[in-house]
CSV table of C-alpha atoms and ligand atoms in Angstrom, one decimal:
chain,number,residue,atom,x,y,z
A,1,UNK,CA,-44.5,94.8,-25.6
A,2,UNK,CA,-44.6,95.6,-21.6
A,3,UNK,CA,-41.2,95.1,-20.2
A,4,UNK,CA,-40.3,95.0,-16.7
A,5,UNK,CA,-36.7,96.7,-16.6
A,6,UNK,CA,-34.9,95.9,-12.9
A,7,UNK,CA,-32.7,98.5,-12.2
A,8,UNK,CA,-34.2,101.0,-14.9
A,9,UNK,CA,-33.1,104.0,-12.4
A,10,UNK,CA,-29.4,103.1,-12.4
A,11,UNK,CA,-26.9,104.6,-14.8
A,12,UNK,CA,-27.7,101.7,-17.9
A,13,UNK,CA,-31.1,100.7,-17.0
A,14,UNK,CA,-32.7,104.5,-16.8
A,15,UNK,CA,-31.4,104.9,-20.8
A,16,UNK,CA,-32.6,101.5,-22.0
A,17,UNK,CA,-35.6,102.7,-19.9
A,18,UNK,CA,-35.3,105.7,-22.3
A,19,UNK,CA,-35.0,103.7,-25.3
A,20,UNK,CA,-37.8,101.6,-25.1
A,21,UNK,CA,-40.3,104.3,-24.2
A,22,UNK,CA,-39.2,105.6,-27.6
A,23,UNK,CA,-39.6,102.7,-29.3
A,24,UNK,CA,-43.1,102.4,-28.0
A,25,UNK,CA,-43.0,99.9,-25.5
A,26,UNK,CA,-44.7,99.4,-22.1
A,27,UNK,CA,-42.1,99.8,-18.9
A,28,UNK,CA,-42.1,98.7,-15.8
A,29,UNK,CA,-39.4,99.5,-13.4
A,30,UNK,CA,-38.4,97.7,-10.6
A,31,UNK,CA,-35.4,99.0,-8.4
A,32,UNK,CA,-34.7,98.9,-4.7
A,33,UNK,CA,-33.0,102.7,-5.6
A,34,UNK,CA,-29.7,101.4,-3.7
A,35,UNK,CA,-27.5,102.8,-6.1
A,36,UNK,CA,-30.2,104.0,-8.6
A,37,UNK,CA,-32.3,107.5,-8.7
A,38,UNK,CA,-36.3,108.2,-9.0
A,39,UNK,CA,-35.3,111.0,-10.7
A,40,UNK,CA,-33.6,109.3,-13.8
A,41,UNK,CA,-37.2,107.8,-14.9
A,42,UNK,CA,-39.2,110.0,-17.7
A,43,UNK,CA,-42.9,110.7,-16.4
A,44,UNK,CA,-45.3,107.9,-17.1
A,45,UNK,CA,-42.9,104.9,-16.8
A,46,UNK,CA,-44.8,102.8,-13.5
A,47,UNK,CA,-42.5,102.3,-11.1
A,48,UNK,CA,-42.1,99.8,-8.1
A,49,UNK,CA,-39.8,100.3,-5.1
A,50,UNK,CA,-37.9,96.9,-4.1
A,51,UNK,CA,-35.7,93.9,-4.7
A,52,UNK,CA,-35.8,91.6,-8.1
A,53,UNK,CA,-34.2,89.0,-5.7
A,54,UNK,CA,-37.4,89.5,-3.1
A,55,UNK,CA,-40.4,86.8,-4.2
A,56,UNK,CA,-42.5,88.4,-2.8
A,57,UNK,CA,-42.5,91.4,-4.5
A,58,UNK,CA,-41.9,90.1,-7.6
A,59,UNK,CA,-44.5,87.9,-7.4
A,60,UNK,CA,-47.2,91.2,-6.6
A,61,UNK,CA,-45.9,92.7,-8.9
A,62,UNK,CA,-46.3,90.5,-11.5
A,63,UNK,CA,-49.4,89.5,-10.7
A,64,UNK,CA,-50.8,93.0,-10.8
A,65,UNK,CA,-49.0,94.1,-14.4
A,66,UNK,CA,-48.3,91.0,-16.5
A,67,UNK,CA,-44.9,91.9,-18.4
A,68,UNK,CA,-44.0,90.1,-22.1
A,69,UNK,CA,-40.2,90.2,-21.5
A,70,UNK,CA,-37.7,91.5,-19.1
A,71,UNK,CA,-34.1,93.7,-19.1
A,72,UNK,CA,-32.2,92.6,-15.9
A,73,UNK,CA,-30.0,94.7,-15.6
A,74,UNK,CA,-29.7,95.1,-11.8
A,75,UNK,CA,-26.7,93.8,-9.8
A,76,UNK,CA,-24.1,94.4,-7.6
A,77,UNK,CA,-21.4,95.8,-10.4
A,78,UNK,CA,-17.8,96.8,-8.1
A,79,UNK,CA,-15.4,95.1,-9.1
A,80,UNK,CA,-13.4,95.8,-5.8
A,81,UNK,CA,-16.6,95.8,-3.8
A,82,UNK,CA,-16.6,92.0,-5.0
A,83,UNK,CA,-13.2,90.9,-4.0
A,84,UNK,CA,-13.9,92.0,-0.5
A,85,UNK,CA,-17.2,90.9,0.1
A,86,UNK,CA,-17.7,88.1,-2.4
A,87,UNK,CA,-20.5,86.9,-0.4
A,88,UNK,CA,-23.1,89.8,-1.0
A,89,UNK,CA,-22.0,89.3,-4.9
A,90,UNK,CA,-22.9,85.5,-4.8
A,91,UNK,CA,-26.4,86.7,-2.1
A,92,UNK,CA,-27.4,89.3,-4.9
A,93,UNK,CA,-26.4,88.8,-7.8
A,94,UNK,CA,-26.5,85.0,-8.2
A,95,UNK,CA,-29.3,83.5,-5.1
A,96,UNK,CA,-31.1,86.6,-5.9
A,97,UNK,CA,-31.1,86.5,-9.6
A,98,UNK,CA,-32.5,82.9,-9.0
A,99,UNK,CA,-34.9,84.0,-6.7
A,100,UNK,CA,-35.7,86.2,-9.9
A,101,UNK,CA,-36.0,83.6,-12.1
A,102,UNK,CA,-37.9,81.0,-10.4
A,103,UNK,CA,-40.6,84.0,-10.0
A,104,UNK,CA,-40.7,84.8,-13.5
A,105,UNK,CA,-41.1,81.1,-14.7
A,106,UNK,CA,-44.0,80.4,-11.9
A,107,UNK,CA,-45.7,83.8,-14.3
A,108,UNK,CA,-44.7,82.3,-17.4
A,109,UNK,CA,-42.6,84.8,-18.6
A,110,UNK,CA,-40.2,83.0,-20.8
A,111,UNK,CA,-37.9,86.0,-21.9
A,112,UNK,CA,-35.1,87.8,-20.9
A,113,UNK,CA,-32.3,90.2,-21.7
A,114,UNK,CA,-29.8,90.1,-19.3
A,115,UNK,CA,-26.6,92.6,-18.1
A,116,UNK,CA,-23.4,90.7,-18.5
A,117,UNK,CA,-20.1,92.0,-18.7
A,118,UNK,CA,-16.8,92.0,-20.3
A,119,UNK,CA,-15.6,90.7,-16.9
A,120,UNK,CA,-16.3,87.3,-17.5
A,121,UNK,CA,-13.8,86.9,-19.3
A,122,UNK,CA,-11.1,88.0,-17.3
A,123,UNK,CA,-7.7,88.1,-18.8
A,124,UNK,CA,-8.1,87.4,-22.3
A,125,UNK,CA,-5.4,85.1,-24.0
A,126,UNK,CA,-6.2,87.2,-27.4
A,127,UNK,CA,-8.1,90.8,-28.7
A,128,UNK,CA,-10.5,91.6,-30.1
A,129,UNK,CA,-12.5,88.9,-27.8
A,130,UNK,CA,-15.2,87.0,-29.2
A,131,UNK,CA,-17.5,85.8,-27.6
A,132,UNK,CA,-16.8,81.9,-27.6
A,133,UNK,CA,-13.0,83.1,-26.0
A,134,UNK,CA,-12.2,80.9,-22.7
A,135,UNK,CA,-14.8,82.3,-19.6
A,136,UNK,CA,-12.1,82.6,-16.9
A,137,UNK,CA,-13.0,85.8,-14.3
A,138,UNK,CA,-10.8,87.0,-12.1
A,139,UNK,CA,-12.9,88.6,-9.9
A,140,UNK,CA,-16.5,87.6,-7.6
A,141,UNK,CA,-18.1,90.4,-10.0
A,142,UNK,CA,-17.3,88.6,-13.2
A,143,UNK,CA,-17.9,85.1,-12.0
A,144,UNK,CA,-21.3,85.9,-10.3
A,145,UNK,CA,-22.1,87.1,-14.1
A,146,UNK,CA,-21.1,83.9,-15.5
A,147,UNK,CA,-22.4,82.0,-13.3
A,148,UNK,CA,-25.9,84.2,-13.8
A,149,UNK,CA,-25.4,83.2,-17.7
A,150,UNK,CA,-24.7,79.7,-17.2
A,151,UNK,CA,-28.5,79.6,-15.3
A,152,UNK,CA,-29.8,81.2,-18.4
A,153,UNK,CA,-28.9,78.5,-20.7
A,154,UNK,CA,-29.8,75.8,-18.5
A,155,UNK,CA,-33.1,77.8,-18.1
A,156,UNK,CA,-33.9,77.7,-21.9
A,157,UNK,CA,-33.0,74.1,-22.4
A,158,UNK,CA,-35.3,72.6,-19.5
A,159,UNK,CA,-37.7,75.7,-19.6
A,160,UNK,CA,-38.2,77.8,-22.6
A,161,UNK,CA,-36.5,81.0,-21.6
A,162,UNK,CA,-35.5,82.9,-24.5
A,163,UNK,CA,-33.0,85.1,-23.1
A,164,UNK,CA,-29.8,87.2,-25.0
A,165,UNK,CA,-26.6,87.9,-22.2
A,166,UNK,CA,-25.4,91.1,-23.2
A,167,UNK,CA,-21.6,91.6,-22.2
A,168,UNK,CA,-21.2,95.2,-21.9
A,169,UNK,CA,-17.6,96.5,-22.5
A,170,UNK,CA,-17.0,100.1,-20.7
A,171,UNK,CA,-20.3,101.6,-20.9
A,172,UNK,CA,-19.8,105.8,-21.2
A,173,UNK,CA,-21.2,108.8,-22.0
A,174,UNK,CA,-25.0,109.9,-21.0
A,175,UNK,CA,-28.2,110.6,-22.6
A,176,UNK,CA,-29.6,114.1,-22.4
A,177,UNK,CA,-31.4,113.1,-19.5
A,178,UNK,CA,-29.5,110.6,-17.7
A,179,UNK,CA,-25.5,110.1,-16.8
A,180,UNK,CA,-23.0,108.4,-14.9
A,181,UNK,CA,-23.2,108.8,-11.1
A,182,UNK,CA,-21.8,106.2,-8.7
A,183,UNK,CA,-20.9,106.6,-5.3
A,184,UNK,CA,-18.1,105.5,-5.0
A,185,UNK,CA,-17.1,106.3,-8.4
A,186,UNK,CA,-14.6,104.2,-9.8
A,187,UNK,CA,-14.6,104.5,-13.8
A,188,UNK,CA,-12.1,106.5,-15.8
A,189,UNK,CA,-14.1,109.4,-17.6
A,190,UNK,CA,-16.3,110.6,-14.9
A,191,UNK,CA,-13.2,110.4,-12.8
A,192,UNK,CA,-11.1,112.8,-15.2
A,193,UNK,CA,-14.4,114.9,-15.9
A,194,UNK,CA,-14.5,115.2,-11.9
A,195,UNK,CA,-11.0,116.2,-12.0
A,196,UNK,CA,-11.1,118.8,-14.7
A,197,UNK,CA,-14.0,120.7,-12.4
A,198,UNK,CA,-11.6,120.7,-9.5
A,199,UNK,CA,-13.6,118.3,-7.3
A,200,UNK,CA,-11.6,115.2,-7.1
A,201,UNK,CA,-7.9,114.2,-7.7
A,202,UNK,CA,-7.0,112.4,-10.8
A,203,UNK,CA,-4.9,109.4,-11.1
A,204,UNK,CA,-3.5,107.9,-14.0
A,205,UNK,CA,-3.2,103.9,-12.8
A,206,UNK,CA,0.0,102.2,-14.3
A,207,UNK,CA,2.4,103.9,-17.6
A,208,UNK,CA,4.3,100.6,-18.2
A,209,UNK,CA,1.6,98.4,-19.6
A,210,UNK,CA,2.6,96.5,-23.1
A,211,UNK,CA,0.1,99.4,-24.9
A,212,UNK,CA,1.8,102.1,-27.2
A,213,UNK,CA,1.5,104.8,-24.4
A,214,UNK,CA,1.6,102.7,-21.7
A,215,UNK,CA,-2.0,103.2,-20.2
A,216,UNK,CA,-4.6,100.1,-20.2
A,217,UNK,CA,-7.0,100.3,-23.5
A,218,UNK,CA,-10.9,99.7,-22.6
A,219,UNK,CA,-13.5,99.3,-25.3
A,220,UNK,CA,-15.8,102.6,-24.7
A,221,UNK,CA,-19.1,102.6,-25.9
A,222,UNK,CA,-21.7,104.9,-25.6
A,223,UNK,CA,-24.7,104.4,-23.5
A,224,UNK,CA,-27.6,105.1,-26.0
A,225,UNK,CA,-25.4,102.6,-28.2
A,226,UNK,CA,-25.9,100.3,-25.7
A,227,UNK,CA,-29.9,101.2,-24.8
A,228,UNK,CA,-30.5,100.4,-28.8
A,229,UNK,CA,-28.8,97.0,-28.8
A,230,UNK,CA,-31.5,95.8,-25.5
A,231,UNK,CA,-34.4,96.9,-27.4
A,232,UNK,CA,-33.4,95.2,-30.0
A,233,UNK,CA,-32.1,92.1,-28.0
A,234,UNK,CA,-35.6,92.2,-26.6
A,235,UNK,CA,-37.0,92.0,-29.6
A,236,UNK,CA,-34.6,88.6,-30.8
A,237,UNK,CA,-36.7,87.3,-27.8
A,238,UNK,CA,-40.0,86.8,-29.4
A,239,UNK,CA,-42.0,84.0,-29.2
A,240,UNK,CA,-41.2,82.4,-33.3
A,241,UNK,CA,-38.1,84.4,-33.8
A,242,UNK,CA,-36.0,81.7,-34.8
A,243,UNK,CA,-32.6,83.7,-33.3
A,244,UNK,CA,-33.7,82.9,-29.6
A,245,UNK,CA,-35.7,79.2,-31.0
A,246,UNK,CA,-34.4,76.1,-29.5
A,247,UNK,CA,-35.0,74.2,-33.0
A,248,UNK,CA,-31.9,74.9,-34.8
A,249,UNK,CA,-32.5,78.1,-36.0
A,250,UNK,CA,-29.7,80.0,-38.4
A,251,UNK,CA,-28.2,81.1,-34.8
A,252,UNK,CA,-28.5,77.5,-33.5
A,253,UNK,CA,-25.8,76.3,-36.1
A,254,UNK,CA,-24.0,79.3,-36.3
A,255,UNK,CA,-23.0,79.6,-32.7
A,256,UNK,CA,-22.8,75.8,-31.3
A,257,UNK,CA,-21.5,77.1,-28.2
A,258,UNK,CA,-24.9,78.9,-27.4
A,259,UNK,CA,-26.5,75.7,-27.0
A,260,UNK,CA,-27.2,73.0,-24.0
A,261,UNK,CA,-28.1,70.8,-25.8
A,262,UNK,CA,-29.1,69.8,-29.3
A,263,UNK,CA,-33.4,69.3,-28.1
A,264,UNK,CA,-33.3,72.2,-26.0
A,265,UNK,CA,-36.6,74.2,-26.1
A,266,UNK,CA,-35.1,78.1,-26.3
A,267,UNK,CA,-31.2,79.6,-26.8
A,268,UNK,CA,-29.8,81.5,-24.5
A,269,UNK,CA,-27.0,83.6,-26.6
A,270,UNK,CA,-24.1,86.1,-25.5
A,271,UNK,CA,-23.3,89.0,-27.6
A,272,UNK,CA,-20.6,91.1,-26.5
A,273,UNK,CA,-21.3,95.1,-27.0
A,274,UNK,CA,-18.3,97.1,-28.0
A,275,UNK,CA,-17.0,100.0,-29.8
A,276,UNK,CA,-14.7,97.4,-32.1
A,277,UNK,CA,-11.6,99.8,-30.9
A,278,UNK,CA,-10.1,100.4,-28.1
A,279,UNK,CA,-8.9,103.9,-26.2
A,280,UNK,CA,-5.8,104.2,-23.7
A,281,UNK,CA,-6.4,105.7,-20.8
A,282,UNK,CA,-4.2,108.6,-21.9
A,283,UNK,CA,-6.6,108.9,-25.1
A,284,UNK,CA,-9.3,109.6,-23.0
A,285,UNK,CA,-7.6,111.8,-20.5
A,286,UNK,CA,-6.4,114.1,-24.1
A,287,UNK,CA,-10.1,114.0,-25.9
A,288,UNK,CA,-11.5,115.1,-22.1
A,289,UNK,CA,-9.2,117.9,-22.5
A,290,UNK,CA,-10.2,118.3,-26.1
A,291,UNK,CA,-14.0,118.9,-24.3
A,292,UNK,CA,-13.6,120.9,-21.3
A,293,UNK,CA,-10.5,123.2,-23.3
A,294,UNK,CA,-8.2,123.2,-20.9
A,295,UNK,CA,-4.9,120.7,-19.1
A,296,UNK,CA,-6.6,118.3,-16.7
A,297,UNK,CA,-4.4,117.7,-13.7
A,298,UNK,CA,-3.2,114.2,-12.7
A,299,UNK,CA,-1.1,111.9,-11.4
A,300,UNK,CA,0.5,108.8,-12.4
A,301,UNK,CA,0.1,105.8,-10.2
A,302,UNK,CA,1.3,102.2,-10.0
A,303,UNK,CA,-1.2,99.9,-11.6
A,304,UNK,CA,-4.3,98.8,-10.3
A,305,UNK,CA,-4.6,95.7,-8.9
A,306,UNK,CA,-6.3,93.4,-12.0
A,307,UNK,CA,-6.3,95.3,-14.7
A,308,UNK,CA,-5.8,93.7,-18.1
A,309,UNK,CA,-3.7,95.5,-20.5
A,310,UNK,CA,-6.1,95.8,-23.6
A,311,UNK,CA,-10.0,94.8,-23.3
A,312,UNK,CA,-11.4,95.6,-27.0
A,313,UNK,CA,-14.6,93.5,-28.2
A,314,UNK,CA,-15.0,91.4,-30.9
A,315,UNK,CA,-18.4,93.0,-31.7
A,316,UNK,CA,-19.0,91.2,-35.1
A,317,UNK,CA,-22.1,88.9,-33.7
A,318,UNK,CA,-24.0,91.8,-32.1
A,319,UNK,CA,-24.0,93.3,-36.2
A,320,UNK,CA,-24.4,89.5,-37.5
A,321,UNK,CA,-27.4,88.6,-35.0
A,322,UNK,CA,-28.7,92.1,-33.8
A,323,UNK,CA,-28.6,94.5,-36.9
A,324,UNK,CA,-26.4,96.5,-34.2
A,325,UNK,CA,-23.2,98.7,-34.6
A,326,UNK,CA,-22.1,100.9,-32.3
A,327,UNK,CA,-22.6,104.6,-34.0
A,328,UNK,CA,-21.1,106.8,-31.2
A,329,UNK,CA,-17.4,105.7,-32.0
A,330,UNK,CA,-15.6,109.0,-31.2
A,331,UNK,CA,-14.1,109.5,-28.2
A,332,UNK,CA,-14.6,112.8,-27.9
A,333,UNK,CA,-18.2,113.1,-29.2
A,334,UNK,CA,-18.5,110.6,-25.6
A,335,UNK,CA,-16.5,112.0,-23.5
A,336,UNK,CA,-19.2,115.4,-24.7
A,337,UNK,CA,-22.1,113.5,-23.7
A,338,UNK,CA,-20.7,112.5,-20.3
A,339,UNK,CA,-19.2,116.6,-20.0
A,340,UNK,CA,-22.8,117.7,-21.1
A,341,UNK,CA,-24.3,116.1,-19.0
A,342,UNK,CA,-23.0,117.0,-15.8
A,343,UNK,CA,-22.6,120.6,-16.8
A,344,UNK,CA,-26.8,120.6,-16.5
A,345,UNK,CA,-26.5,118.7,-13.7
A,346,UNK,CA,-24.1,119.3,-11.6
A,347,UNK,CA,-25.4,118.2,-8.0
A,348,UNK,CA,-26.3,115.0,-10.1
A,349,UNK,CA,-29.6,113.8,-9.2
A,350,UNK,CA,-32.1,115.3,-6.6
A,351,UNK,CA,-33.0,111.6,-5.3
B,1,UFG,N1,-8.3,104.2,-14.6
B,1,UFG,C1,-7.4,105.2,-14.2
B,1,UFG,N2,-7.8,106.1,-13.2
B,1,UFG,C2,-9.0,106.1,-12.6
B,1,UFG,C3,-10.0,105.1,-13.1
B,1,UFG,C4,-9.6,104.2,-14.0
B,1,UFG,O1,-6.3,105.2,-14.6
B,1,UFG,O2,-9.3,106.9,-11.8
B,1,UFG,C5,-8.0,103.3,-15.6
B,1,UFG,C6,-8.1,101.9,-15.2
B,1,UFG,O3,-6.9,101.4,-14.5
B,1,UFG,C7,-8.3,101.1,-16.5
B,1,UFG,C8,-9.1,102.2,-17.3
B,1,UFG,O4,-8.9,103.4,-16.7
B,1,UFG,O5,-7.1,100.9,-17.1
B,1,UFG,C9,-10.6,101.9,-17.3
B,1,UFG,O6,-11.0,101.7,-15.9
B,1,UFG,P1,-12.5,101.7,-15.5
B,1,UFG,O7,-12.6,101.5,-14.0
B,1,UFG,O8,-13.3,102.9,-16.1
B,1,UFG,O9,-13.1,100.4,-16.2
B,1,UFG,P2,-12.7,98.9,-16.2
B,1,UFG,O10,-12.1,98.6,-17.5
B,1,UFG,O11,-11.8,98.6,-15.0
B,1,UFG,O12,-14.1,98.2,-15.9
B,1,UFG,C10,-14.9,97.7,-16.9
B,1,UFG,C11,-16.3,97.7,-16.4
B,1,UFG,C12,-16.4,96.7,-15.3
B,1,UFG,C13,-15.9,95.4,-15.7
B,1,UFG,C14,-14.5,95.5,-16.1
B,1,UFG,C15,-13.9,94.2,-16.7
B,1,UFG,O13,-16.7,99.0,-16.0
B,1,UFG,O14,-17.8,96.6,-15.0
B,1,UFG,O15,-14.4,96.4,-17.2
B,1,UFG,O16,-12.6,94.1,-16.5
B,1,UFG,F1,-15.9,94.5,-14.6
């Protein structure tokens, strides 16, 4: 199938880019290269500079290559970003993605895979969290995602878009091409791989959570884990595949709270992504060290303002609906990737 893939030069979009090309599909990237690279795309993957949230260019674009299916999976993604300037959250990620949408049903092109997040669902009452668990973000970030989501389903009711809402838990490690670079970089591991080179100062946020050490536990999951799980959420899409079918398919009764409503014409389903286990933050700072061989120096900090004290996935439906495990579970073997990866590159990318 030809997919169009919005911000396939970012950190996840370039390795589902990846993925896909290996699988043997047709890409099309569209990124405005904001936060993203040129550099992170393999040679031969077309390539369009600009906004999923601009009609205009969507429309071109579309008109010129027709595309099967599309991976959204560009967005405005800081969480602190969000709380002060909810505004360009709700502008980008939620007027734009509509902007999006209404472009891509005016072409006809009636499925999606989208980039959700573990952030809707704020502070859970229970782990592991499964996917029908309360939506209650606590941040602009999460809620723009939810609110993305909830268009999705209304989308397939009224419209026939097949879509699958991926929530990502913490997304680490790197292909052999691509890794994590954000500026500003806020996530754990490439902040203690940036302190074990010497270039930035390390700090461990909050000892005193309810945890056995102390320190938060995220869900890690390795990002060629999470390329697979879109090429194959893609694939749930199909026109007849009775996963994404609005009919009452096995999914349909299975997972009521996918559905708008019981004549609706396509499902739009959530499937969180996740290790199944979780990692402290003090787990990750010792398999780092495991990696690089040597102490990393830190400090330890208050907490960090919103910060739930465990965030572990319930990842059961991505196996039960997907065919999809995660098969990177070790720690270490990710933090590797993520260490590997900037060793060979370490001025990041050129562009
Ligand atoms: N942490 C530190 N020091 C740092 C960076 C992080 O101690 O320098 C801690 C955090 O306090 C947290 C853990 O490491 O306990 C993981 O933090 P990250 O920033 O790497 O990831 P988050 O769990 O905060 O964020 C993830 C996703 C977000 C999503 C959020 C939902 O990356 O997109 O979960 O809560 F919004």
């Amino acid at each position: 199938m030809r997919v169009l893939v919005t911000g396939g030069a970012g950190y996840v979009g370039s390795v589902s880019v990846e993925a896909l090309v290996a699988a043997g599909h047709d890409v099309l990237v569209l990124d405005d290269l904001s936060k993203g690279h040129r550099d992170a795309l393999p040679g031969g993957v077309r390539f369009v500079q600009g906004s999923y949230g601009d009609p205009a260019v969507v429309g071109q674009l579309l008109a010129n290559t027709p595309v099967d299916a599309v991976l959204h999976c560009a967005a405005r993604s800081l969480v602190a970003e969000s709380v002060s300037n909810p505004a360009l959250y709700y502008r980008e990620n939620v007027a734009g993605g509509v902007a999006f949408l209404e472009v891509l049903r005016e072409a006809g092109v009636r499925r999606l895979v989208f980039s959700s997040t573990a952030a809707v669902y704020g502070t859970p009452a229970s782990v592991p969290i499964r996917e029908d668990a309360v939506l209650a973000p606590i941040n602009p970030y999460g809620e723009t995602k939810r609110t993305f989501e909830g268009a999705l389903r209304w989308y397939a009711a009224a419209y026939g878009l097949r879509s699958v809402s991926l929530r990502y838990f913490n997304v680490a490690g790197a292909s052999g091409r691509n890794g994590e670079v954000h500026a500003p970089e806020t996530h754990l591991i490439p902040n203690v791989l940036a302190a074990a080179e010497g270039r930035a100062a390390l700090t461990v946020f909050g000892i005193d959570y309810p945890t056995p050490d102390g320190t938060c536990i995220r869900d890690y999951l390795h990002v060629e884990d999470l390329a697979r799980a879109h090429v194959l959420a893609l694939e749930a899409t199909s026109p007849g595949d009775p996963r994404t079918a609005g009919d009452g398919g096995p999914v349909g009764r299975t997972a009521p709270s996918d559905r708008t409503a019981a004549d609706s014409r396509a499902a739009a389903l959530a499937i969180n992504l996740g290790n199944g286990g979780g990692f402290s933050v003090r787990e990750v700072l010792s398999a780092a060290e495991t990696v690089v061989g040597r102490p990393i120096p830190h400090a330890i900090g208050e907490r960090r303002a919103g910060d739930p004290p465990v965030l572990v996935a319930d990842a059961g439906r991505a196996d039960e609906i997907l065919g999809w495990r995660a098969q990177h579970r070790d720690i270490v073997e990710i933090v590797a990737s993520a260490w590997a990866w900037r060793q060979a590159h370490p001025d990041g990318y050129r562009a």
